[in-house]
Amino acid sequence: MVVTRFAPSPTGLLHRGHALSALTGWRLAKANGGRFLVRIEDIDTARCRPEFEAAIFDDLAWLGIDWETPVWRQSERGAAYAAALDRLKALGVVYACRCTRADIAAAVAAPHGAAGPVYPGTCRGRGLGGGGGAEGLAWRIDVAKALALTGPLDWHDAAAGRVVATPALQGDFVVARRDLGTAYALAVVVDDAAQGVTDVVRGVDLFDATHGQRLLQALLHLSTPRYHHHPLVLGPDGKRLAKRDGGETLRSLRGTGVTAAAVIAGLDAAAAS
Ligand code: GLU
C-alpha cells in the first residue's frame, strides 16, 4: 500500500512549490490505490499560527486535493520524539551542545551557504548534559560515531536513483533544539515511520537533509521511505519561491482570479519542459 504525505509547516501561506509537492504526493497515492496524508509540522510553536494551518487546508481543498483525517500535528507528538531522543542517548550517539548561532558562526571561518555553517563539533567531547542538567541545551548527533554503529547506508530517490548516505556533509546536526526538545530531522523520521509513509514527496531543497534522516532511521530501526525530490518551482524572476514572497502565494493567485486548474496546468507544463 502506497502512503504519501504532505508535511507543511504553518509558518506562512502556501505557494506553487507547496502545490507541486502536495499534488505529486496526492497523485502518487491515487494512482496506486494508496493513502494520502497531510501532517502539520508545527513543532516551532513560536513561528506557527492557526490561521496559516486553516489556510493550508483551504488551499489544498481549492486545488481539489483530499486527505485523510484526523490530521496529525507534530505539536501533539512530543512524547514520541522524547522517546526517540532517549534511544539515541542510550546508544551514546548524541551530545549536548550549548553553542549559540553566533558561537558557531565565529568558530567557522569559511563562508557558508543558505543552510548555515557546518557545526565544527565544539561541544563534542565536552560531556555537557550529564547528570540530568541538560536544561537549555540542544542535542546534536555525533555523525561519525553513529555511522560507525550503523555501517554504510543508502536511500532511494526517484530521480537520482540509489544515493549513498553522506550525513557527514551536514556535520553534527541538531536532533533536539534547546527550546523545543526535538528538531525537524528527528520529528520527521519518527512520524514518517509511525504513519507508515512509503513515499516522501518534497522539494529538492530537502535532498541533503535526507542523508541525516536516513542515519536516524537506521539508528532508531525505523523504516525508510522512497524519496521523490522534485525541482523547485521558480518565480517569474527565476528565483525560488519562499513563504515571504507574498505575491506568489496560492492565496494571492486565487485573489487575482487565477483558477486552480490553471495553477495545476502551469506546474504540469513546467515539469514536462
Ligand atoms: N515541514 C517541512 C517544510 O515545510 C517539510 C518536511 C518534509 O516534507 O519532509 O518545509
PDB file of N, CA, C and O in Angstrom, residues 107-177:
ATOM      1  N   ALA A 107      33.152  30.417  15.122  1.00  0.00           N
ATOM      2  CA  ALA A 107      34.111  29.306  15.085  1.00  0.00           C
ATOM      3  C   ALA A 107      34.391  28.834  13.665  1.00  0.00           C
ATOM      4  O   ALA A 107      35.380  28.180  13.399  1.00  0.00           O
ATOM      5  N   VAL A 108      33.449  29.150  12.766  1.00  0.00           N
ATOM      6  CA  VAL A 108      33.587  28.673  11.394  1.00  0.00           C
ATOM      7  C   VAL A 108      34.033  29.844  10.530  1.00  0.00           C
ATOM      8  O   VAL A 108      33.282  30.772  10.290  1.00  0.00           O
ATOM      9  N   ALA A 109      35.259  29.774  10.076  1.00  0.00           N
ATOM     10  CA  ALA A 109      35.799  30.906   9.325  1.00  0.00           C
ATOM     11  C   ALA A 109      35.277  30.937   7.895  1.00  0.00           C
ATOM     12  O   ALA A 109      35.021  32.001   7.343  1.00  0.00           O
ATOM     13  N   ALA A 110      35.075  29.760   7.327  1.00  0.00           N
ATOM     14  CA  ALA A 110      34.708  29.691   5.908  1.00  0.00           C
ATOM     15  C   ALA A 110      33.320  30.266   5.678  1.00  0.00           C
ATOM     16  O   ALA A 110      32.450  30.167   6.544  1.00  0.00           O
ATOM     17  N   PRO A 111      33.087  30.881   4.520  1.00  0.00           N
ATOM     18  CA  PRO A 111      31.745  31.359   4.205  1.00  0.00           C
ATOM     19  C   PRO A 111      30.799  30.172   4.092  1.00  0.00           C
ATOM     20  O   PRO A 111      31.235  29.063   3.789  1.00  0.00           O
ATOM     21  N   HIS A 112      29.573  30.388   4.356  1.00  0.00           N
ATOM     22  CA  HIS A 112      28.625  29.273   4.326  1.00  0.00           C
ATOM     23  C   HIS A 112      27.396  29.618   3.515  1.00  0.00           C
ATOM     24  O   HIS A 112      27.100  30.793   3.281  1.00  0.00           O
ATOM     25  N   GLY A 113      26.690  28.565   3.104  1.00  0.00           N
ATOM     26  CA  GLY A 113      25.523  28.742   2.240  1.00  0.00           C
ATOM     27  C   GLY A 113      24.261  29.000   3.031  1.00  0.00           C
ATOM     28  O   GLY A 113      24.304  29.312   4.219  1.00  0.00           O
ATOM     29  N   ALA A 114      23.133  28.865   2.345  1.00  0.00           N
ATOM     30  CA  ALA A 114      21.834  29.186   2.938  1.00  0.00           C
ATOM     31  C   ALA A 114      21.528  28.306   4.145  1.00  0.00           C
ATOM     32  O   ALA A 114      20.810  28.711   5.050  1.00  0.00           O
ATOM     33  N   ALA A 115      22.066  27.095   4.144  1.00  0.00           N
ATOM     34  CA  ALA A 115      21.755  26.162   5.229  1.00  0.00           C
ATOM     35  C   ALA A 115      22.534  26.497   6.495  1.00  0.00           C
ATOM     36  O   ALA A 115      22.354  25.877   7.524  1.00  0.00           O
ATOM     37  N   GLY A 116      23.419  27.484   6.445  1.00  0.00           N
ATOM     38  CA  GLY A 116      24.198  27.844   7.611  1.00  0.00           C
ATOM     39  C   GLY A 116      25.493  27.044   7.640  1.00  0.00           C
ATOM     40  O   GLY A 116      25.682  26.129   6.860  1.00  0.00           O
ATOM     41  N   PRO A 117      26.358  27.422   8.561  1.00  0.00           N
ATOM     42  CA  PRO A 117      27.659  26.750   8.612  1.00  0.00           C
ATOM     43  C   PRO A 117      27.526  25.320   9.127  1.00  0.00           C
ATOM     44  O   PRO A 117      26.621  25.018   9.886  1.00  0.00           O
ATOM     45  N   VAL A 118      28.451  24.457   8.710  1.00  0.00           N
ATOM     46  CA  VAL A 118      28.516  23.108   9.259  1.00  0.00           C
ATOM     47  C   VAL A 118      29.083  23.211  10.669  1.00  0.00           C
ATOM     48  O   VAL A 118      30.105  23.869  10.891  1.00  0.00           O
ATOM     49  N   TYR A 119      28.424  22.592  11.606  1.00  0.00           N
ATOM     50  CA  TYR A 119      28.841  22.694  13.005  1.00  0.00           C
ATOM     51  C   TYR A 119      30.248  22.120  13.191  1.00  0.00           C
ATOM     52  O   TYR A 119      30.514  20.988  12.794  1.00  0.00           O
ATOM     53  N   PRO A 120      31.128  22.898  13.811  1.00  0.00           N
ATOM     54  CA  PRO A 120      32.523  22.447  13.916  1.00  0.00           C
ATOM     55  C   PRO A 120      32.781  21.439  15.037  1.00  0.00           C
ATOM     56  O   PRO A 120      33.927  21.034  15.248  1.00  0.00           O
ATOM     57  N   GLY A 121      31.749  21.033  15.763  1.00  0.00           N
ATOM     58  CA  GLY A 121      31.940  19.981  16.771  1.00  0.00           C
ATOM     59  C   GLY A 121      32.455  20.495  18.110  1.00  0.00           C
ATOM     60  O   GLY A 121      32.961  19.716  18.936  1.00  0.00           O
ATOM     61  N   THR A 122      32.276  21.798  18.345  1.00  0.00           N
ATOM     62  CA  THR A 122      32.815  22.432  19.555  1.00  0.00           C
ATOM     63  C   THR A 122      32.452  21.684  20.849  1.00  0.00           C
ATOM     64  O   THR A 122      33.303  21.495  21.712  1.00  0.00           O
ATOM     65  N   CYS A 123      31.208  21.263  20.979  1.00  0.00           N
ATOM     66  CA  CYS A 123      30.758  20.653  22.242  1.00  0.00           C
ATOM     67  C   CYS A 123      30.921  19.125  22.273  1.00  0.00           C
ATOM     68  O   CYS A 123      30.632  18.501  23.294  1.00  0.00           O
ATOM     69  N   ARG A 124      31.387  18.557  21.164  1.00  0.00           N
ATOM     70  CA  ARG A 124      31.605  17.106  21.140  1.00  0.00           C
ATOM     71  C   ARG A 124      32.720  16.791  22.133  1.00  0.00           C
ATOM     72  O   ARG A 124      33.771  17.419  22.129  1.00  0.00           O
ATOM     73  N   GLY A 125      32.469  15.859  23.041  1.00  0.00           N
ATOM     74  CA  GLY A 125      33.520  15.506  23.995  1.00  0.00           C
ATOM     75  C   GLY A 125      33.554  16.399  25.231  1.00  0.00           C
ATOM     76  O   GLY A 125      34.357  16.198  26.130  1.00  0.00           O
ATOM     77  N   ARG A 126      32.673  17.398  25.282  1.00  0.00           N
ATOM     78  CA  ARG A 126      32.650  18.270  26.470  1.00  0.00           C
ATOM     79  C   ARG A 126      31.888  17.630  27.632  1.00  0.00           C
ATOM     80  O   ARG A 126      31.973  18.083  28.758  1.00  0.00           O
ATOM     81  N   GLY A 127      31.051  16.637  27.256  1.00  0.00           N
ATOM     82  CA  GLY A 127      30.309  15.948  28.312  1.00  0.00           C
ATOM     83  C   GLY A 127      29.266  16.808  28.996  1.00  0.00           C
ATOM     84  O   GLY A 127      28.951  16.616  30.156  1.00  0.00           O
ATOM     85  N   LEU A 128      28.692  17.746  28.262  1.00  0.00           N
ATOM     86  CA  LEU A 128      27.609  18.559  28.828  1.00  0.00           C
ATOM     87  C   LEU A 128      26.358  17.693  28.942  1.00  0.00           C
ATOM     88  O   LEU A 128      26.217  16.704  28.245  1.00  0.00           O
ATOM     89  N   GLY A 129      25.441  18.106  29.774  1.00  0.00           N
ATOM     90  CA  GLY A 129      24.147  17.423  29.816  1.00  0.00           C
ATOM     91  C   GLY A 129      24.167  16.131  30.596  1.00  0.00           C
ATOM     92  O   GLY A 129      23.169  15.443  30.694  1.00  0.00           O
ATOM     93  N   GLY A 130      25.301  15.774  31.177  1.00  0.00           N
ATOM     94  CA  GLY A 130      25.332  14.597  32.039  1.00  0.00           C
ATOM     95  C   GLY A 130      24.643  14.938  33.348  1.00  0.00           C
ATOM     96  O   GLY A 130      24.359  16.093  33.611  1.00  0.00           O
ATOM     97  N   GLY A 131      24.324  13.948  34.138  1.00  0.00           N
ATOM     98  CA  GLY A 131      23.744  14.206  35.452  1.00  0.00           C
ATOM     99  C   GLY A 131      22.429  14.949  35.413  1.00  0.00           C
ATOM    100  O   GLY A 131      22.050  15.610  36.364  1.00  0.00           O
ATOM    101  N   GLY A 132      21.739  14.878  34.305  1.00  0.00           N
ATOM    102  CA  GLY A 132      20.392  15.426  34.217  1.00  0.00           C
ATOM    103  C   GLY A 132      20.346  16.923  33.986  1.00  0.00           C
ATOM    104  O   GLY A 132      19.294  17.494  33.782  1.00  0.00           O
ATOM    105  N   GLY A 133      21.500  17.583  33.998  1.00  0.00           N
ATOM    106  CA  GLY A 133      21.454  19.039  33.856  1.00  0.00           C
ATOM    107  C   GLY A 133      21.470  19.519  32.432  1.00  0.00           C
ATOM    108  O   GLY A 133      22.252  20.389  32.064  1.00  0.00           O
ATOM    109  N   ALA A 134      20.600  18.955  31.611  1.00  0.00           N
ATOM    110  CA  ALA A 134      20.629  19.262  30.183  1.00  0.00           C
ATOM    111  C   ALA A 134      19.649  20.365  29.808  1.00  0.00           C
ATOM    112  O   ALA A 134      19.469  20.676  28.644  1.00  0.00           O
ATOM    113  N   GLU A 135      19.024  20.955  30.807  1.00  0.00           N
ATOM    114  CA  GLU A 135      18.049  22.014  30.569  1.00  0.00           C
ATOM    115  C   GLU A 135      18.679  23.145  29.742  1.00  0.00           C
ATOM    116  O   GLU A 135      19.786  23.598  30.056  1.00  0.00           O
ATOM    117  N   GLY A 136      18.001  23.581  28.726  1.00  0.00           N
ATOM    118  CA  GLY A 136      18.531  24.700  27.954  1.00  0.00           C
ATOM    119  C   GLY A 136      19.643  24.335  26.988  1.00  0.00           C
ATOM    120  O   GLY A 136      20.268  25.213  26.422  1.00  0.00           O
ATOM    121  N   LEU A 137      19.900  23.053  26.816  1.00  0.00           N
ATOM    122  CA  LEU A 137      20.933  22.630  25.868  1.00  0.00           C
ATOM    123  C   LEU A 137      20.278  21.972  24.657  1.00  0.00           C
ATOM    124  O   LEU A 137      19.232  21.335  24.776  1.00  0.00           O
ATOM    125  N   ALA A 138      20.927  22.142  23.517  1.00  0.00           N
ATOM    126  CA  ALA A 138      20.483  21.405  22.330  1.00  0.00           C
ATOM    127  C   ALA A 138      21.170  20.043  22.337  1.00  0.00           C
ATOM    128  O   ALA A 138      22.134  19.827  23.076  1.00  0.00           O
ATOM    129  N   TRP A 139      20.675  19.133  21.532  1.00  0.00           N
ATOM    130  CA  TRP A 139      21.329  17.828  21.370  1.00  0.00           C
ATOM    131  C   TRP A 139      21.692  17.655  19.908  1.00  0.00           C
ATOM    132  O   TRP A 139      20.868  17.883  19.020  1.00  0.00           O
ATOM    133  N   ARG A 140      22.945  17.268  19.690  1.00  0.00           N
ATOM    134  CA  ARG A 140      23.440  17.019  18.342  1.00  0.00           C
ATOM    135  C   ARG A 140      23.848  15.573  18.191  1.00  0.00           C
ATOM    136  O   ARG A 140      24.278  14.944  19.155  1.00  0.00           O
ATOM    137  N   ILE A 141      23.741  15.089  16.969  1.00  0.00           N
ATOM    138  CA  ILE A 141      24.189  13.729  16.719  1.00  0.00           C
ATOM    139  C   ILE A 141      25.667  13.735  16.358  1.00  0.00           C
ATOM    140  O   ILE A 141      26.122  14.595  15.602  1.00  0.00           O
ATOM    141  N   ASP A 142      26.397  12.807  16.941  1.00  0.00           N
ATOM    142  CA  ASP A 142      27.806  12.601  16.585  1.00  0.00           C
ATOM    143  C   ASP A 142      27.786  11.715  15.342  1.00  0.00           C
ATOM    144  O   ASP A 142      27.672  10.490  15.431  1.00  0.00           O
ATOM    145  N   VAL A 143      27.860  12.343  14.186  1.00  0.00           N
ATOM    146  CA  VAL A 143      27.624  11.627  12.931  1.00  0.00           C
ATOM    147  C   VAL A 143      28.652  10.507  12.712  1.00  0.00           C
ATOM    148  O   VAL A 143      28.296   9.392  12.317  1.00  0.00           O
ATOM    149  N   ALA A 144      29.908  10.788  12.991  1.00  0.00           N
ATOM    150  CA  ALA A 144      30.946   9.768  12.754  1.00  0.00           C
ATOM    151  C   ALA A 144      30.706   8.544  13.646  1.00  0.00           C
ATOM    152  O   ALA A 144      30.781   7.400  13.190  1.00  0.00           O
ATOM    153  N   LYS A 145      30.380   8.800  14.904  1.00  0.00           N
ATOM    154  CA  LYS A 145      30.136   7.710  15.848  1.00  0.00           C
ATOM    155  C   LYS A 145      28.889   6.907  15.438  1.00  0.00           C
ATOM    156  O   LYS A 145      28.874   5.679  15.495  1.00  0.00           O
ATOM    157  N   ALA A 146      27.877   7.654  15.019  1.00  0.00           N
ATOM    158  CA  ALA A 146      26.627   6.998  14.620  1.00  0.00           C
ATOM    159  C   ALA A 146      26.846   6.136  13.376  1.00  0.00           C
ATOM    160  O   ALA A 146      26.370   4.996  13.302  1.00  0.00           O
ATOM    161  N   LEU A 147      27.591   6.660  12.416  1.00  0.00           N
ATOM    162  CA  LEU A 147      27.844   5.903  11.179  1.00  0.00           C
ATOM    163  C   LEU A 147      28.690   4.661  11.450  1.00  0.00           C
ATOM    164  O   LEU A 147      28.529   3.630  10.788  1.00  0.00           O
ATOM    165  N   ALA A 148      29.586   4.771  12.429  1.00  0.00           N
ATOM    166  CA  ALA A 148      30.413   3.617  12.781  1.00  0.00           C
ATOM    167  C   ALA A 148      29.521   2.497  13.317  1.00  0.00           C
ATOM    168  O   ALA A 148      29.783   1.312  13.116  1.00  0.00           O
ATOM    169  N   LEU A 149      28.430   2.918  13.961  1.00  0.00           N
ATOM    170  CA  LEU A 149      27.485   1.948  14.530  1.00  0.00           C
ATOM    171  C   LEU A 149      26.608   1.313  13.446  1.00  0.00           C
ATOM    172  O   LEU A 149      26.343   0.115  13.458  1.00  0.00           O
ATOM    173  N   THR A 150      26.155   2.143  12.508  1.00  0.00           N
ATOM    174  CA  THR A 150      25.202   1.630  11.504  1.00  0.00           C
ATOM    175  C   THR A 150      25.902   0.985  10.314  1.00  0.00           C
ATOM    176  O   THR A 150      25.319   0.152   9.631  1.00  0.00           O
ATOM    177  N   GLY A 151      27.126   1.400  10.030  1.00  0.00           N
ATOM    178  CA  GLY A 151      27.757   0.981   8.771  1.00  0.00           C
ATOM    179  C   GLY A 151      27.206   1.818   7.642  1.00  0.00           C
ATOM    180  O   GLY A 151      26.338   2.678   7.858  1.00  0.00           O
ATOM    181  N   PRO A 152      27.709   1.601   6.413  1.00  0.00           N
ATOM    182  CA  PRO A 152      27.293   2.415   5.271  1.00  0.00           C
ATOM    183  C   PRO A 152      25.787   2.305   5.010  1.00  0.00           C
ATOM    184  O   PRO A 152      25.205   1.239   5.179  1.00  0.00           O
ATOM    185  N   LEU A 153      25.199   3.419   4.606  1.00  0.00           N
ATOM    186  CA  LEU A 153      23.758   3.460   4.375  1.00  0.00           C
ATOM    187  C   LEU A 153      23.475   4.047   3.006  1.00  0.00           C
ATOM    188  O   LEU A 153      24.249   4.853   2.495  1.00  0.00           O
ATOM    189  N   ASP A 154      22.342   3.674   2.448  1.00  0.00           N
ATOM    190  CA  ASP A 154      21.902   4.353   1.232  1.00  0.00           C
ATOM    191  C   ASP A 154      20.397   4.537   1.265  1.00  0.00           C
ATOM    192  O   ASP A 154      19.721   4.048   2.174  1.00  0.00           O
ATOM    193  N   TRP A 155      19.909   5.294   0.319  1.00  0.00           N
ATOM    194  CA  TRP A 155      18.468   5.516   0.202  1.00  0.00           C
ATOM    195  C   TRP A 155      18.151   5.676  -1.268  1.00  0.00           C
ATOM    196  O   TRP A 155      19.060   5.749  -2.107  1.00  0.00           O
ATOM    197  N   HIS A 156      16.875   5.702  -1.595  1.00  0.00           N
ATOM    198  CA  HIS A 156      16.472   5.745  -2.995  1.00  0.00           C
ATOM    199  C   HIS A 156      15.696   7.014  -3.311  1.00  0.00           C
ATOM    200  O   HIS A 156      14.757   7.374  -2.602  1.00  0.00           O
ATOM    201  N   ASP A 157      16.129   7.683  -4.356  1.00  0.00           N
ATOM    202  CA  ASP A 157      15.406   8.861  -4.837  1.00  0.00           C
ATOM    203  C   ASP A 157      14.895   8.564  -6.241  1.00  0.00           C
ATOM    204  O   ASP A 157      15.630   8.003  -7.064  1.00  0.00           O
ATOM    205  N   ALA A 158      13.659   8.947  -6.494  1.00  0.00           N
ATOM    206  CA  ALA A 158      13.033   8.626  -7.784  1.00  0.00           C
ATOM    207  C   ALA A 158      13.836   9.180  -8.954  1.00  0.00           C
ATOM    208  O   ALA A 158      13.944   8.532  -9.999  1.00  0.00           O
ATOM    209  N   ALA A 159      14.418  10.362  -8.802  1.00  0.00           N
ATOM    210  CA  ALA A 159      15.169  10.954  -9.911  1.00  0.00           C
ATOM    211  C   ALA A 159      16.638  10.537  -9.872  1.00  0.00           C
ATOM    212  O   ALA A 159      17.231  10.225 -10.905  1.00  0.00           O
ATOM    213  N   ALA A 160      17.222  10.510  -8.702  1.00  0.00           N
ATOM    214  CA  ALA A 160      18.670  10.268  -8.586  1.00  0.00           C
ATOM    215  C   ALA A 160      19.019   8.790  -8.498  1.00  0.00           C
ATOM    216  O   ALA A 160      20.172   8.417  -8.656  1.00  0.00           O
ATOM    217  N   GLY A 161      18.028   7.934  -8.224  1.00  0.00           N
ATOM    218  CA  GLY A 161      18.307   6.508  -8.065  1.00  0.00           C
ATOM    219  C   GLY A 161      18.904   6.219  -6.691  1.00  0.00           C
ATOM    220  O   GLY A 161      18.585   6.900  -5.716  1.00  0.00           O
ATOM    221  N   ARG A 162      19.801   5.230  -6.628  1.00  0.00           N
ATOM    222  CA  ARG A 162      20.399   4.885  -5.337  1.00  0.00           C
ATOM    223  C   ARG A 162      21.377   5.984  -4.921  1.00  0.00           C
ATOM    224  O   ARG A 162      22.221   6.393  -5.711  1.00  0.00           O
ATOM    225  N   VAL A 163      21.197   6.448  -3.696  1.00  0.00           N
ATOM    226  CA  VAL A 163      22.047   7.523  -3.188  1.00  0.00           C
ATOM    227  C   VAL A 163      22.779   6.993  -1.959  1.00  0.00           C
ATOM    228  O   VAL A 163      22.160   6.455  -1.040  1.00  0.00           O
ATOM    229  N   VAL A 164      24.084   7.107  -1.954  1.00  0.00           N
ATOM    230  CA  VAL A 164      24.855   6.730  -0.766  1.00  0.00           C
ATOM    231  C   VAL A 164      24.680   7.840   0.263  1.00  0.00           C
ATOM    232  O   VAL A 164      24.865   9.025  -0.050  1.00  0.00           O
ATOM    233  N   ALA A 165      24.288   7.474   1.476  1.00  0.00           N
ATOM    234  CA  ALA A 165      24.050   8.482   2.520  1.00  0.00           C
ATOM    235  C   ALA A 165      25.373   9.083   2.982  1.00  0.00           C
ATOM    236  O   ALA A 165      26.294   8.359   3.357  1.00  0.00           O
ATOM    237  N   THR A 166      25.450  10.400   2.939  1.00  0.00           N
ATOM    238  CA  THR A 166      26.661  11.106   3.375  1.00  0.00           C
ATOM    239  C   THR A 166      26.289  12.170   4.414  1.00  0.00           C
ATOM    240  O   THR A 166      26.441  13.371   4.173  1.00  0.00           O
ATOM    241  N   PRO A 167      25.784  11.745   5.571  1.00  0.00           N
ATOM    242  CA  PRO A 167      25.335  12.721   6.577  1.00  0.00           C
ATOM    243  C   PRO A 167      26.470  13.596   7.096  1.00  0.00           C
ATOM    244  O   PRO A 167      26.213  14.692   7.584  1.00  0.00           O
ATOM    245  N   ALA A 168      27.703  13.150   6.964  1.00  0.00           N
ATOM    246  CA  ALA A 168      28.822  13.945   7.482  1.00  0.00           C
ATOM    247  C   ALA A 168      28.916  15.295   6.770  1.00  0.00           C
ATOM    248  O   ALA A 168      29.436  16.256   7.335  1.00  0.00           O
ATOM    249  N   LEU A 169      28.382  15.373   5.566  1.00  0.00           N
ATOM    250  CA  LEU A 169      28.432  16.643   4.829  1.00  0.00           C
ATOM    251  C   LEU A 169      27.700  17.750   5.577  1.00  0.00           C
ATOM    252  O   LEU A 169      28.022  18.924   5.443  1.00  0.00           O
ATOM    253  N   GLN A 170      26.678  17.369   6.339  1.00  0.00           N
ATOM    254  CA  GLN A 170      25.910  18.369   7.098  1.00  0.00           C
ATOM    255  C   GLN A 170      26.502  18.602   8.481  1.00  0.00           C
ATOM    256  O   GLN A 170      26.005  19.418   9.239  1.00  0.00           O
ATOM    257  N   GLY A 171      27.508  17.824   8.848  1.00  0.00           N
ATOM    258  CA  GLY A 171      28.088  17.954  10.181  1.00  0.00           C
ATOM    259  C   GLY A 171      27.186  17.329  11.247  1.00  0.00           C
ATOM    260  O   GLY A 171      26.190  16.665  10.935  1.00  0.00           O
ATOM    261  N   ASP A 172      27.524  17.550  12.497  1.00  0.00           N
ATOM    262  CA  ASP A 172      26.745  17.003  13.621  1.00  0.00           C
ATOM    263  C   ASP A 172      25.467  17.832  13.770  1.00  0.00           C
ATOM    264  O   ASP A 172      25.446  18.838  14.470  1.00  0.00           O
ATOM    265  N   PHE A 173      24.419  17.395  13.109  1.00  0.00           N
ATOM    266  CA  PHE A 173      23.196  18.213  13.066  1.00  0.00           C
ATOM    267  C   PHE A 173      22.388  18.073  14.355  1.00  0.00           C
ATOM    268  O   PHE A 173      22.567  17.134  15.133  1.00  0.00           O
ATOM    269  N   VAL A 174      21.503  19.036  14.554  1.00  0.00           N
ATOM    270  CA  VAL A 174      20.699  19.099  15.777  1.00  0.00           C
ATOM    271  C   VAL A 174      19.519  18.127  15.685  1.00  0.00           C
ATOM    272  O   VAL A 174      18.783  18.118  14.707  1.00  0.00           O
ATOM    273  N   VAL A 175      19.367  17.295  16.708  1.00  0.00           N
ATOM    274  CA  VAL A 175      18.196  16.408  16.769  1.00  0.00           C
ATOM    275  C   VAL A 175      17.198  16.893  17.813  1.00  0.00           C
ATOM    276  O   VAL A 175      16.057  16.441  17.839  1.00  0.00           O
ATOM    277  N   ALA A 176      17.635  17.794  18.684  1.00  0.00           N
ATOM    278  CA  ALA A 176      16.700  18.403  19.643  1.00  0.00           C
ATOM    279  C   ALA A 176      17.145  19.833  19.914  1.00  0.00           C
ATOM    280  O   ALA A 176      18.254  20.054  20.400  1.00  0.00           O
ATOM    281  N   ARG A 177      16.290  20.762  19.557  1.00  0.00           N
ATOM    282  CA  ARG A 177      16.608  22.162  19.812  1.00  0.00           C
ATOM    283  C   ARG A 177      16.433  22.474  21.293  1.00  0.00           C
ATOM    284  O   ARG A 177      15.573  21.888  21.955  1.00  0.00           O
TER     285      ARG A 177
END
